[in-house]
Amino acid sequence: MSRTGATGGRLPGRRAIHLVLPTAIVLWLLALRHVNLRGMDDLGLLQVLPVLFWVALALLTLGFCLSLGDRRTGNGRLLAYVLGLIGMIHATPSLLYPELRYSWAWKHVAVVDAMLRHNGDVPNPTGFDIYNQWPGFFQLNVLFLRATGLESCLGYAQWAQPVFNVALLGPLLLLYRSVTRDRRLIWGGVWIYYVCSWVGQDYFAPQAFAFLLCVTVIALVLRQLPTSALPHPQPHDRSWPRGRLIAVLLIVAVVASSHQLTPIMLITALAFLSLPRRNRRVTVPVLAGALAITAVWDSTVARPYMSKNIAGMLRALVTPDTNVTSGLHRLGTSPPAQVFVAWVDRSLTAAVLLLAAIALLRVPWTRRTGLPLVALSPFPLLAANAYGGEMLFRAYLFALPAAAFLVATLLFGRTGRPRLRTLAVYPVLLALAGSLVFAYYGKEAIYSFTPQELAAARYAVATAPSGSQFVSLGGSSPGIDMHYDDHLGTQIDLQRFITDRQQPGDLQAALLKITGNSTIKPTFVILNRAALADNRLNGLLPARTISRLQAVLPRTPGFTLAYRNRDAVVYRYDPPVRRQLS
């Protein structure tokens, strides 16, 4: 009787837990109905997300904690929570924004379009030649467009972030199941990965694609190791079946043909995994194959890029301190809100790495797995190259899959009262999720674009004669790279030609110097909302310099106003020879 009463008393509580996930999803979708994108300023999307969004995120996190602490929760429910988290974080911009997010995504759309038109390498790439040398990602998109009959990848590129993150779920689960059979650690590691993945390299780009394949290769390698927790048909023989090894090397070849950095990260991870002698029967064949494939690709298809940049790579080897700190400067000239966002993402990075290090000390069995080696492997590359100031954060990106699981062993380790332990870490997960939202959404004034900005870019591209050049203020100008193979210089950064102390006369001279690259064809100068926000939020040039530039442009000889709307303005410069001909 008492058993029945106890069971009956628990049923309402279990039903309530089952309602948490759909309630959180409904609240999230309702929150998106009241977002005024025009209200974004120094804190990006954070300023316009309603309270309901935060309530939904907190409720989703609570429901996951309760479900993870209940032994009766099935994998399907935990999967649904993770998919809900991916949707809430990564599908929000896709649902809210009328145009594709990130200017680099627009560049990649332009590359796919050009390769589709030319059926392969793009002639006259004018600064885009690197994509001819690592075309794997773009050519796969071309194949997809031809197979489906679609004319452009723009429609699905807008959904790349949720799609890439959902696709990554499979390799993450395989990676963690290769280490343990404890469901709480597996799903806890997956959750921690997604609430700590703030770097933002998941948009429509070769990096996102290559990273997905890199994690897949590492997961397949760990599955084959002697320490793997997964069952094996021949427990005493962990060598590679021929077919599986060939499949892994084919994935490595796709990585090597798609991105210049990811093969190096993969090779260092395989090299670290080869340090224990017991692993070498599994890791050395893949490591040797990865080295050979990358060397062949870099010395043949990518040889022009390697020849041009090898001197800079060698110089970077003797400046490791600069490489490490290159991504941490310039905060002093940014607005206080952006300084705060920068410190949030740095603090989140430090917290994850610190918790992972503590886990190695507190949870001894993790040291017998390959995950600590995978987590450490990207960081020696910090001393080798700055990668445009991004190497520190790229290293964190590649370390995160392993580091997230280590953090999970610390937070969700075995205990006599798993539900109590899970609830105790709820504030930690909530803090991680909140930090992620700040780091991930804090620069959306730069990363998002309005239809008016795209209209200006499309006008310029459509009216520009062959051989014209485009000039923008920084890199946040979407759409001006379309048909880059038909233009002299697709995008020139004004910031390289002007300084913060230049007077109007100096600005006119700088503008004429830029346009001097083309003696016959016109130049189009585009100033758009996101580019101005990029300049302000990153502290690149003072506001007074930008104001002077906007005042000087219409008064500079040869410049005429060609197009204007609420969010962008286009000036056209015709060289003297062209003006005389007209």
Coordinates of C-alpha atoms in Angstrom, one line a residue:
M1 CA 0.0 0.0 0.0
S2 CA 2.8 2.4 0.9
R3 CA 4.6 1.5 -2.3
T4 CA 1.5 2.4 -4.3
G5 CA 1.1 5.6 -2.5
A6 CA 4.7 6.5 -3.0
T7 CA 4.5 5.8 -6.7
G8 CA 1.3 7.7 -7.0
G9 CA 2.9 10.6 -5.2
R10 CA 5.8 10.7 -7.6
L11 CA 3.7 10.6 -10.7
P12 CA 2.7 14.3 -10.7
G13 CA 6.3 15.3 -10.2
R14 CA 7.4 13.2 -13.1
R15 CA 4.6 14.6 -15.3
A16 CA 5.7 18.1 -14.3
I17 CA 9.3 17.3 -15.4
H18 CA 8.0 16.0 -18.7
L19 CA 6.3 19.3 -19.3
V20 CA 9.4 21.4 -18.7
L21 CA 10.9 20.8 -22.2
P22 CA 7.8 21.7 -24.3
T23 CA 7.1 24.7 -22.0
A24 CA 10.7 26.0 -22.5
I25 CA 10.4 25.7 -26.2
V26 CA 7.0 27.4 -26.4
L27 CA 8.4 30.3 -24.2
W28 CA 11.4 30.6 -26.5
L29 CA 9.3 30.8 -29.6
L30 CA 7.0 33.3 -28.0
A31 CA 10.0 35.4 -27.0
L32 CA 11.1 35.7 -30.6
R33 CA 7.9 37.4 -31.5
H34 CA 8.8 40.6 -29.6
V35 CA 12.4 41.2 -30.7
N36 CA 13.1 44.7 -32.2
L37 CA 16.3 44.2 -34.2
R38 CA 16.6 48.0 -34.7
G39 CA 17.3 48.3 -31.0
M40 CA 20.6 46.5 -31.2
D41 CA 23.6 48.7 -30.1
D42 CA 26.8 48.1 -28.1
L43 CA 25.6 44.8 -26.7
G44 CA 24.1 43.4 -29.8
L45 CA 21.2 40.9 -29.5
L46 CA 21.5 41.0 -25.7
Q47 CA 19.8 44.3 -25.7
V48 CA 16.7 43.2 -27.5
L49 CA 16.1 39.7 -26.3
P50 CA 13.0 39.8 -24.0
V51 CA 13.0 38.4 -20.5
L52 CA 11.0 35.5 -21.7
F53 CA 14.1 34.2 -23.7
W54 CA 16.1 34.1 -20.5
V55 CA 13.3 32.4 -18.6
A56 CA 13.1 29.8 -21.4
L57 CA 16.8 29.1 -21.2
A58 CA 16.8 28.8 -17.4
L59 CA 13.8 26.5 -17.6
L60 CA 15.5 24.3 -20.3
T61 CA 18.6 24.0 -18.2
L62 CA 16.6 23.1 -15.1
G63 CA 14.7 20.4 -17.0
F64 CA 17.9 19.0 -18.3
C65 CA 19.4 18.8 -14.8
L66 CA 16.3 17.1 -13.4
S67 CA 16.2 14.6 -16.3
L68 CA 19.9 13.8 -16.1
G69 CA 19.5 13.1 -12.4
D70 CA 16.7 10.6 -13.0
R71 CA 17.9 7.1 -13.9
R72 CA 14.6 6.4 -15.6
T73 CA 15.1 9.2 -18.2
G74 CA 15.6 7.7 -21.6
N75 CA 18.2 8.8 -24.1
G76 CA 15.5 10.2 -26.3
R77 CA 14.5 12.8 -23.8
L78 CA 18.1 13.8 -23.1
L79 CA 18.6 14.1 -26.9
A80 CA 15.4 16.3 -27.1
Y81 CA 16.8 18.6 -24.4
V82 CA 20.1 19.0 -26.3
L83 CA 18.3 19.6 -29.6
G84 CA 16.2 22.2 -27.8
L85 CA 19.4 23.9 -26.5
I86 CA 20.9 23.9 -30.0
G87 CA 17.7 25.4 -31.4
M88 CA 17.5 28.1 -28.7
I89 CA 21.1 29.2 -29.1
H90 CA 21.9 28.6 -32.8
A91 CA 18.5 28.8 -34.5
T92 CA 17.5 32.1 -32.9
P93 CA 19.6 34.3 -35.3
S94 CA 18.3 32.2 -38.3
L95 CA 14.7 32.8 -37.2
L96 CA 15.2 36.5 -36.4
Y97 CA 17.4 37.8 -39.1
P98 CA 16.1 38.6 -42.6
E99 CA 19.5 38.2 -44.2
L100 CA 22.5 35.8 -43.8
R101 CA 24.5 36.4 -40.7
Y102 CA 28.3 37.1 -40.9
S103 CA 30.1 38.8 -43.7
W104 CA 32.5 35.9 -44.1
A105 CA 29.5 33.6 -44.8
W106 CA 28.6 36.0 -47.6
K107 CA 32.1 35.6 -49.0
H108 CA 31.8 31.9 -49.0
V109 CA 28.4 32.1 -50.7
A110 CA 30.2 34.2 -53.4
V111 CA 32.9 31.6 -53.8
V112 CA 30.3 28.8 -54.2
D113 CA 28.5 30.9 -56.8
A114 CA 31.8 31.6 -58.7
M115 CA 32.9 27.9 -58.7
L116 CA 29.4 26.9 -59.9
R117 CA 29.6 29.3 -62.8
H118 CA 33.1 28.3 -63.8
N119 CA 32.6 24.6 -63.1
G120 CA 35.8 24.5 -61.0
D121 CA 38.7 26.9 -60.3
V122 CA 37.8 30.6 -60.5
P123 CA 40.0 32.6 -62.9
N124 CA 41.1 36.1 -61.8
P125 CA 40.3 35.5 -58.1
T126 CA 41.7 38.9 -57.0
G127 CA 42.5 38.0 -53.4
F128 CA 40.3 34.9 -53.3
D129 CA 42.9 32.5 -54.7
I130 CA 43.2 30.7 -51.4
Y131 CA 39.8 29.2 -52.0
N132 CA 41.0 27.7 -55.3
Q133 CA 43.7 25.9 -53.3
W134 CA 41.4 24.5 -50.6
P135 CA 38.2 24.1 -52.6
G136 CA 36.8 20.9 -50.9
F137 CA 34.0 22.6 -48.9
F138 CA 32.9 24.8 -51.9
Q139 CA 33.0 22.0 -54.5
L140 CA 30.9 19.8 -52.3
N141 CA 28.3 22.6 -52.2
V142 CA 28.5 22.9 -56.0
L143 CA 27.8 19.2 -56.3
F144 CA 24.9 19.6 -53.9
L145 CA 23.5 22.5 -55.9
R146 CA 23.8 20.5 -59.2
A147 CA 22.2 17.4 -57.7
T148 CA 19.3 19.3 -56.2
G149 CA 18.8 21.9 -59.0
L150 CA 19.1 24.8 -56.6
E151 CA 20.5 28.0 -58.1
S152 CA 22.3 29.3 -54.9
C153 CA 23.4 28.1 -51.5
L154 CA 22.2 31.3 -49.9
G155 CA 18.9 29.7 -48.8
Y156 CA 20.4 26.9 -46.7
A157 CA 23.5 28.8 -45.7
Q158 CA 21.4 30.8 -43.3
W159 CA 20.7 27.6 -41.4
A160 CA 24.3 26.4 -41.3
Q161 CA 24.8 27.1 -37.6
P162 CA 22.0 24.9 -36.3
V163 CA 22.7 22.2 -39.0
F164 CA 26.4 22.0 -38.2
N165 CA 25.8 21.8 -34.5
V166 CA 23.2 19.1 -34.9
A167 CA 25.5 17.2 -37.2
L168 CA 28.3 17.5 -34.6
L169 CA 26.1 15.7 -32.0
G170 CA 26.9 12.3 -33.6
P171 CA 30.7 12.5 -33.4
L172 CA 30.5 13.9 -29.8
L173 CA 28.4 11.0 -28.6
L174 CA 30.7 8.5 -30.3
L175 CA 33.7 10.3 -28.7
Y176 CA 32.3 10.2 -25.2
R177 CA 30.9 6.7 -25.5
S178 CA 34.4 5.6 -26.4
V179 CA 35.5 6.7 -22.9
T180 CA 32.6 5.7 -20.7
R181 CA 29.2 4.0 -20.5
D182 CA 27.9 6.4 -17.9
R183 CA 24.9 8.2 -19.5
R184 CA 25.2 11.1 -17.1
L185 CA 28.8 11.8 -18.1
I186 CA 28.0 11.3 -21.8
W187 CA 25.0 13.6 -22.0
G188 CA 26.5 16.0 -19.4
G189 CA 29.6 16.3 -21.6
V190 CA 27.5 17.0 -24.6
W191 CA 25.5 19.7 -22.8
I192 CA 28.7 21.4 -21.5
Y193 CA 30.2 21.4 -24.9
Y194 CA 27.2 23.3 -26.4
V195 CA 26.9 25.8 -23.5
C196 CA 30.7 26.6 -23.8
S197 CA 31.1 26.7 -27.5
W198 CA 31.2 30.5 -27.9
V199 CA 33.9 30.9 -30.6
G200 CA 31.4 31.2 -33.4
Q201 CA 33.1 29.2 -36.1
D202 CA 30.0 27.2 -36.9
Y203 CA 28.6 29.4 -39.7
F204 CA 28.7 28.6 -43.4
A205 CA 32.4 28.1 -43.7
P206 CA 35.2 25.6 -44.5
Q207 CA 36.2 25.8 -40.8
A208 CA 32.9 24.5 -39.5
F209 CA 32.8 21.7 -42.1
A210 CA 36.4 20.7 -41.4
F211 CA 36.0 20.9 -37.6
L212 CA 33.0 18.5 -37.9
L213 CA 35.1 16.0 -39.8
C214 CA 38.1 16.4 -37.5
V215 CA 36.0 15.5 -34.4
T216 CA 34.6 12.6 -36.4
V217 CA 38.1 11.3 -37.1
I218 CA 39.3 11.7 -33.5
A219 CA 36.1 9.9 -32.3
L220 CA 36.7 7.0 -34.7
V221 CA 40.3 6.7 -33.5
L222 CA 39.4 6.8 -29.8
R223 CA 36.7 4.1 -30.5
Q224 CA 39.5 1.9 -31.8
L225 CA 42.0 2.4 -28.9
P226 CA 42.6 -0.3 -26.4
T227 CA 41.1 1.9 -23.7
S228 CA 37.8 2.3 -25.5
A229 CA 34.7 1.5 -23.5
L230 CA 32.8 0.4 -26.6
P231 CA 32.5 -3.4 -27.3
H232 CA 34.8 -4.8 -30.0
P233 CA 34.4 -8.0 -31.9
Q234 CA 38.1 -8.9 -31.2
P235 CA 39.0 -7.3 -27.8
H236 CA 42.6 -8.4 -28.0
D237 CA 43.1 -7.1 -31.5
R238 CA 42.4 -3.4 -31.8
S239 CA 44.1 -2.9 -35.1
W240 CA 42.2 -1.2 -37.9
P241 CA 39.9 -3.2 -40.2
R242 CA 41.0 -2.3 -43.7
G243 CA 37.7 -0.8 -44.8
R244 CA 37.4 1.4 -41.7
L245 CA 41.0 2.7 -42.1
I246 CA 40.3 3.6 -45.7
A247 CA 37.2 5.4 -44.7
V248 CA 39.0 7.4 -42.0
L249 CA 41.8 8.4 -44.5
L250 CA 39.2 9.5 -47.0
I251 CA 37.7 11.8 -44.3
V252 CA 41.2 13.1 -43.6
A253 CA 41.6 13.8 -47.4
V254 CA 38.4 15.9 -47.4
V255 CA 39.7 17.8 -44.4
A256 CA 43.1 18.5 -46.1
S257 CA 41.3 19.7 -49.2
S258 CA 38.9 22.0 -47.4
H259 CA 40.9 24.1 -44.8
Q260 CA 44.5 25.0 -44.2
L261 CA 44.5 24.9 -40.3
T262 CA 42.3 21.9 -39.4
P263 CA 44.7 19.3 -40.9
I264 CA 47.5 20.6 -38.6
M265 CA 45.2 20.5 -35.6
L266 CA 44.2 16.9 -36.5
I267 CA 47.9 15.9 -37.0
T268 CA 48.9 17.3 -33.6
A269 CA 45.9 15.5 -31.9
L270 CA 47.0 12.2 -33.5
A271 CA 50.6 12.8 -32.5
F272 CA 49.6 13.4 -28.9
L273 CA 47.5 10.2 -28.9
S274 CA 50.5 8.3 -30.2
L275 CA 52.6 9.2 -27.1
P276 CA 51.4 6.1 -25.1
R277 CA 52.9 3.0 -26.7
R278 CA 49.7 1.0 -26.3
N279 CA 47.9 3.4 -28.7
R280 CA 50.4 3.3 -31.6
R281 CA 49.0 0.3 -33.4
V282 CA 45.8 2.4 -33.9
T283 CA 47.1 6.0 -34.2
V284 CA 50.3 5.6 -36.2
P285 CA 48.6 4.5 -39.5
V286 CA 46.1 7.4 -39.3
L287 CA 48.9 9.8 -38.3
A288 CA 51.1 8.7 -41.2
G289 CA 48.3 8.9 -43.6
A290 CA 47.3 12.4 -42.4
L291 CA 50.9 13.6 -42.7
A292 CA 51.3 12.2 -46.2
I293 CA 47.9 13.5 -47.5
T294 CA 48.5 17.0 -46.0
A295 CA 52.1 17.2 -47.4
V296 CA 51.0 16.1 -50.9
W297 CA 48.1 18.6 -50.9
D298 CA 50.2 21.5 -49.6
S299 CA 53.0 20.8 -52.1
T300 CA 50.8 20.5 -55.1
V301 CA 47.3 22.1 -55.1
A302 CA 48.1 24.6 -52.3
R303 CA 51.7 25.2 -53.4
P304 CA 51.1 28.9 -54.5
Y305 CA 49.8 29.8 -51.1
M306 CA 52.5 27.9 -49.2
S307 CA 55.3 29.4 -51.3
K308 CA 53.9 32.9 -50.8
N309 CA 53.4 32.6 -47.0
I310 CA 56.2 30.2 -45.9
A311 CA 58.5 33.1 -44.9
G312 CA 55.8 34.6 -42.6
M313 CA 55.2 31.2 -41.1
L314 CA 58.8 30.8 -40.3
R315 CA 59.0 34.3 -38.8
A316 CA 56.0 33.4 -36.5
L317 CA 58.0 30.5 -35.1
V318 CA 60.4 32.9 -33.4
T319 CA 57.7 35.1 -31.9
P320 CA 55.6 32.7 -29.8
D321 CA 54.7 35.4 -27.2
T322 CA 53.2 37.6 -29.9
N323 CA 51.2 34.6 -31.3
V324 CA 49.7 33.8 -27.9
T325 CA 48.6 37.4 -27.1
S326 CA 47.7 38.5 -30.6
G327 CA 44.0 37.9 -29.9
L328 CA 43.9 39.7 -26.6
H329 CA 44.7 43.3 -27.6
R330 CA 42.8 46.5 -28.5
L331 CA 40.2 46.2 -25.7
G332 CA 41.2 49.6 -24.4
T333 CA 39.7 51.4 -27.4
S334 CA 36.4 49.6 -27.5
P335 CA 33.3 50.8 -25.7
P336 CA 32.8 49.5 -22.1
A337 CA 30.0 47.2 -23.1
Q338 CA 32.3 45.4 -25.6
V339 CA 35.2 45.2 -23.1
F340 CA 32.7 43.5 -20.8
V341 CA 31.7 41.0 -23.5
A342 CA 35.3 40.3 -24.3
W343 CA 36.1 39.5 -20.7
V344 CA 33.0 37.3 -20.4
D345 CA 34.2 35.1 -23.3
R346 CA 37.8 35.1 -21.9
S347 CA 36.5 34.2 -18.5
L348 CA 34.3 31.4 -20.0
T349 CA 37.4 30.0 -21.8
A350 CA 39.5 30.2 -18.6
A351 CA 36.8 28.6 -16.5
V352 CA 36.4 25.6 -18.9
L353 CA 40.1 25.0 -19.0
L354 CA 40.5 25.4 -15.3
L355 CA 37.6 23.0 -14.5
A356 CA 39.1 20.5 -17.0
A357 CA 42.5 20.7 -15.3
I358 CA 40.8 20.1 -11.9
A359 CA 39.0 17.1 -13.3
L360 CA 42.3 15.5 -14.3
L361 CA 43.5 15.8 -10.7
R362 CA 40.2 14.8 -9.0
V363 CA 39.1 12.1 -11.3
P364 CA 42.1 9.8 -11.8
W365 CA 40.5 7.4 -14.4
T366 CA 40.2 10.2 -16.9
R367 CA 44.0 10.2 -17.2
R368 CA 43.9 6.7 -18.6
T369 CA 41.8 7.9 -21.6
G370 CA 42.9 9.7 -24.7
L371 CA 40.8 12.8 -23.9
P372 CA 43.5 14.7 -21.9
L373 CA 45.9 14.3 -24.8
V374 CA 43.3 15.6 -27.3
A375 CA 42.5 18.6 -25.0
L376 CA 46.2 19.5 -24.7
S377 CA 47.1 19.0 -28.4
P378 CA 46.0 22.3 -29.9
F379 CA 47.9 24.6 -27.5
P380 CA 51.5 24.0 -28.7
L381 CA 50.4 25.5 -32.0
L382 CA 49.9 28.8 -30.2
A383 CA 53.7 29.2 -30.3
A384 CA 53.8 28.5 -34.0
N385 CA 51.4 31.0 -35.6
A386 CA 49.0 33.8 -34.7
Y387 CA 46.5 32.9 -37.4
G388 CA 45.4 36.4 -37.8
G389 CA 45.0 36.9 -34.0
E390 CA 42.6 34.0 -33.7
M391 CA 44.9 31.1 -32.8
L392 CA 44.2 31.2 -29.1
F393 CA 40.5 30.9 -29.7
R394 CA 40.9 28.3 -32.4
A395 CA 43.0 26.2 -30.0
Y396 CA 40.1 26.5 -27.5
L397 CA 37.7 25.4 -30.2
F398 CA 39.6 22.2 -31.0
A399 CA 40.3 21.5 -27.3
L400 CA 36.6 21.9 -26.2
P401 CA 35.2 18.5 -27.2
A402 CA 37.6 16.8 -24.9
A403 CA 37.7 19.5 -22.2
A404 CA 33.9 19.5 -22.0
F405 CA 33.8 15.8 -21.1
L406 CA 36.5 16.3 -18.4
V407 CA 34.4 19.1 -16.9
A408 CA 31.4 16.7 -17.0
T409 CA 33.3 14.1 -14.9
L410 CA 33.9 16.8 -12.3
L411 CA 30.3 18.0 -12.2
F412 CA 28.4 14.8 -12.8
G413 CA 30.7 12.2 -11.2
R414 CA 29.5 9.2 -9.3
T415 CA 27.6 10.0 -6.1
G416 CA 25.2 8.3 -3.8
R417 CA 22.5 10.9 -4.6
P418 CA 22.7 11.7 -8.3
R419 CA 19.6 13.9 -8.4
L420 CA 20.9 16.0 -5.6
R421 CA 24.3 16.3 -7.2
T422 CA 22.7 17.2 -10.5
L423 CA 20.6 20.0 -9.0
A424 CA 23.7 21.3 -7.1
V425 CA 25.4 22.0 -10.5
Y426 CA 22.4 23.8 -11.9
P427 CA 23.7 27.2 -11.0
V428 CA 27.0 26.3 -12.7
L429 CA 25.3 25.2 -15.9
L430 CA 23.2 28.4 -15.8
A431 CA 26.2 30.5 -15.4
L432 CA 27.9 28.8 -18.3
A433 CA 24.8 29.2 -20.5
G434 CA 24.5 32.9 -19.6
S435 CA 28.1 33.5 -20.4
L436 CA 27.7 31.7 -23.7
V437 CA 24.8 34.0 -24.7
F438 CA 26.8 37.1 -23.8
A439 CA 29.9 35.9 -25.8
Y440 CA 27.9 34.5 -28.7
Y441 CA 25.4 37.4 -29.2
G442 CA 27.3 40.4 -27.9
K443 CA 28.6 41.5 -31.4
E444 CA 25.4 41.0 -33.4
A445 CA 25.3 44.7 -34.4
I446 CA 28.4 43.8 -36.5
Y447 CA 27.4 40.3 -37.6
S448 CA 23.8 40.9 -38.7
F449 CA 22.6 42.8 -41.8
T450 CA 19.4 44.5 -42.9
P451 CA 17.7 44.2 -46.3
Q452 CA 18.7 47.8 -46.9
E453 CA 22.4 47.0 -46.6
L454 CA 22.0 44.1 -49.0
A455 CA 20.1 46.3 -51.4
A456 CA 23.0 48.8 -51.6
A457 CA 25.5 46.0 -52.2
R458 CA 23.4 44.4 -54.9
Y459 CA 22.9 47.8 -56.6
A460 CA 26.7 48.4 -56.6
V461 CA 27.5 44.9 -58.0
A462 CA 24.7 45.0 -60.6
T463 CA 25.8 48.5 -62.0
A464 CA 29.5 48.1 -61.7
P465 CA 31.3 47.6 -65.1
S466 CA 33.7 44.7 -65.4
G467 CA 37.0 45.5 -63.8
S468 CA 35.5 47.9 -61.2
Q469 CA 36.7 47.8 -57.6
F470 CA 34.8 48.1 -54.3
V471 CA 35.9 49.9 -51.2
S472 CA 34.4 49.3 -47.8
L473 CA 35.0 50.4 -44.2
G474 CA 36.3 47.2 -42.7
G475 CA 35.0 43.7 -43.4
S476 CA 31.3 43.9 -42.4
S477 CA 30.0 44.7 -45.8
P478 CA 27.8 41.8 -47.1
G479 CA 27.3 40.9 -50.7
I480 CA 29.9 43.0 -52.4
D481 CA 32.0 39.9 -53.1
M482 CA 29.5 38.5 -55.6
H483 CA 31.1 38.1 -59.0
Y484 CA 34.5 38.8 -57.4
D485 CA 36.2 37.2 -60.5
D486 CA 34.9 40.1 -62.6
H487 CA 36.3 42.9 -60.4
L488 CA 39.7 44.5 -60.1
G489 CA 39.8 44.5 -56.3
T490 CA 36.7 43.3 -54.7
Q491 CA 37.2 44.7 -51.2
I492 CA 39.7 47.2 -50.0
D493 CA 39.8 48.1 -46.3
L494 CA 39.6 51.9 -45.8
Q495 CA 41.1 51.5 -42.4
R496 CA 44.5 50.6 -43.9
F497 CA 44.6 54.0 -45.7
I498 CA 43.4 56.4 -43.0
T499 CA 44.4 57.1 -39.4
D500 CA 42.7 58.6 -36.4
R501 CA 44.4 62.0 -36.8
Q502 CA 43.8 62.7 -40.4
Q503 CA 42.1 66.0 -41.4
P504 CA 39.7 66.4 -44.3
G505 CA 42.4 67.2 -46.8
D506 CA 44.4 64.1 -45.8
L507 CA 41.2 62.0 -46.1
Q508 CA 40.7 63.3 -49.6
A509 CA 44.3 62.3 -50.5
A510 CA 43.8 58.9 -49.0
L511 CA 40.6 58.4 -51.0
L512 CA 42.3 59.4 -54.3
K513 CA 45.2 57.1 -53.5
I514 CA 42.8 54.1 -53.1
T515 CA 41.0 54.9 -56.4
G516 CA 44.4 55.2 -58.1
N517 CA 44.4 51.4 -58.4
S518 CA 42.0 51.8 -61.3
T519 CA 42.8 54.3 -64.0
I520 CA 39.9 53.6 -66.2
K521 CA 37.2 51.6 -64.4
P522 CA 35.1 53.2 -61.6
T523 CA 35.4 52.6 -57.9
F524 CA 32.5 52.1 -55.5
V525 CA 32.8 53.1 -51.9
I526 CA 30.2 51.5 -49.7
L527 CA 29.5 52.7 -46.1
N528 CA 26.9 50.5 -44.4
R529 CA 25.5 50.2 -40.9
A530 CA 27.3 47.0 -39.8
A531 CA 30.7 48.3 -41.0
L532 CA 30.2 51.5 -39.0
A533 CA 29.2 49.4 -36.0
D534 CA 32.3 47.3 -36.5
N535 CA 34.5 50.4 -36.5
R536 CA 32.8 51.7 -33.4
L537 CA 32.6 48.5 -31.3
N538 CA 36.1 47.4 -32.1
G539 CA 37.6 50.8 -31.5
L540 CA 39.3 50.9 -34.9
L541 CA 38.9 54.6 -35.7
P542 CA 37.5 57.5 -33.7
A543 CA 33.9 58.7 -34.4
R544 CA 35.2 62.1 -35.5
T545 CA 37.3 60.5 -38.2
I546 CA 34.3 58.6 -39.6
S547 CA 32.3 61.8 -39.5
R548 CA 35.0 63.6 -41.4
L549 CA 35.1 60.8 -44.0
Q550 CA 31.3 60.9 -44.5
A551 CA 31.5 64.7 -45.0
V552 CA 34.6 64.6 -47.3
L553 CA 33.3 61.9 -49.7
P554 CA 30.7 63.9 -51.6
R555 CA 33.1 66.9 -51.8
T556 CA 36.1 64.9 -53.2
P557 CA 36.6 65.4 -57.0
G558 CA 35.3 62.5 -59.0
F559 CA 33.0 61.1 -56.3
T560 CA 29.2 61.2 -56.8
L561 CA 26.4 59.8 -54.7
A562 CA 25.1 56.7 -56.5
Y563 CA 22.7 55.1 -54.0
R564 CA 21.4 55.8 -50.5
N565 CA 18.9 54.2 -48.2
R566 CA 18.4 54.1 -44.4
D567 CA 21.4 51.7 -43.7
A568 CA 23.9 52.3 -46.5
V569 CA 25.3 54.7 -48.9
V570 CA 27.2 54.1 -52.2
Y571 CA 29.5 56.6 -53.8
R572 CA 30.9 56.1 -57.2
Y573 CA 34.3 57.4 -58.3
D574 CA 35.0 57.8 -62.0
P575 CA 38.7 58.4 -62.9
P576 CA 39.5 61.5 -65.0
V577 CA 40.0 59.5 -68.2
R578 CA 36.5 58.0 -67.8
R579 CA 35.0 61.3 -67.0
Q580 CA 36.5 62.8 -70.2
L581 CA 35.2 59.9 -72.3
S582 CA 31.7 60.4 -70.9

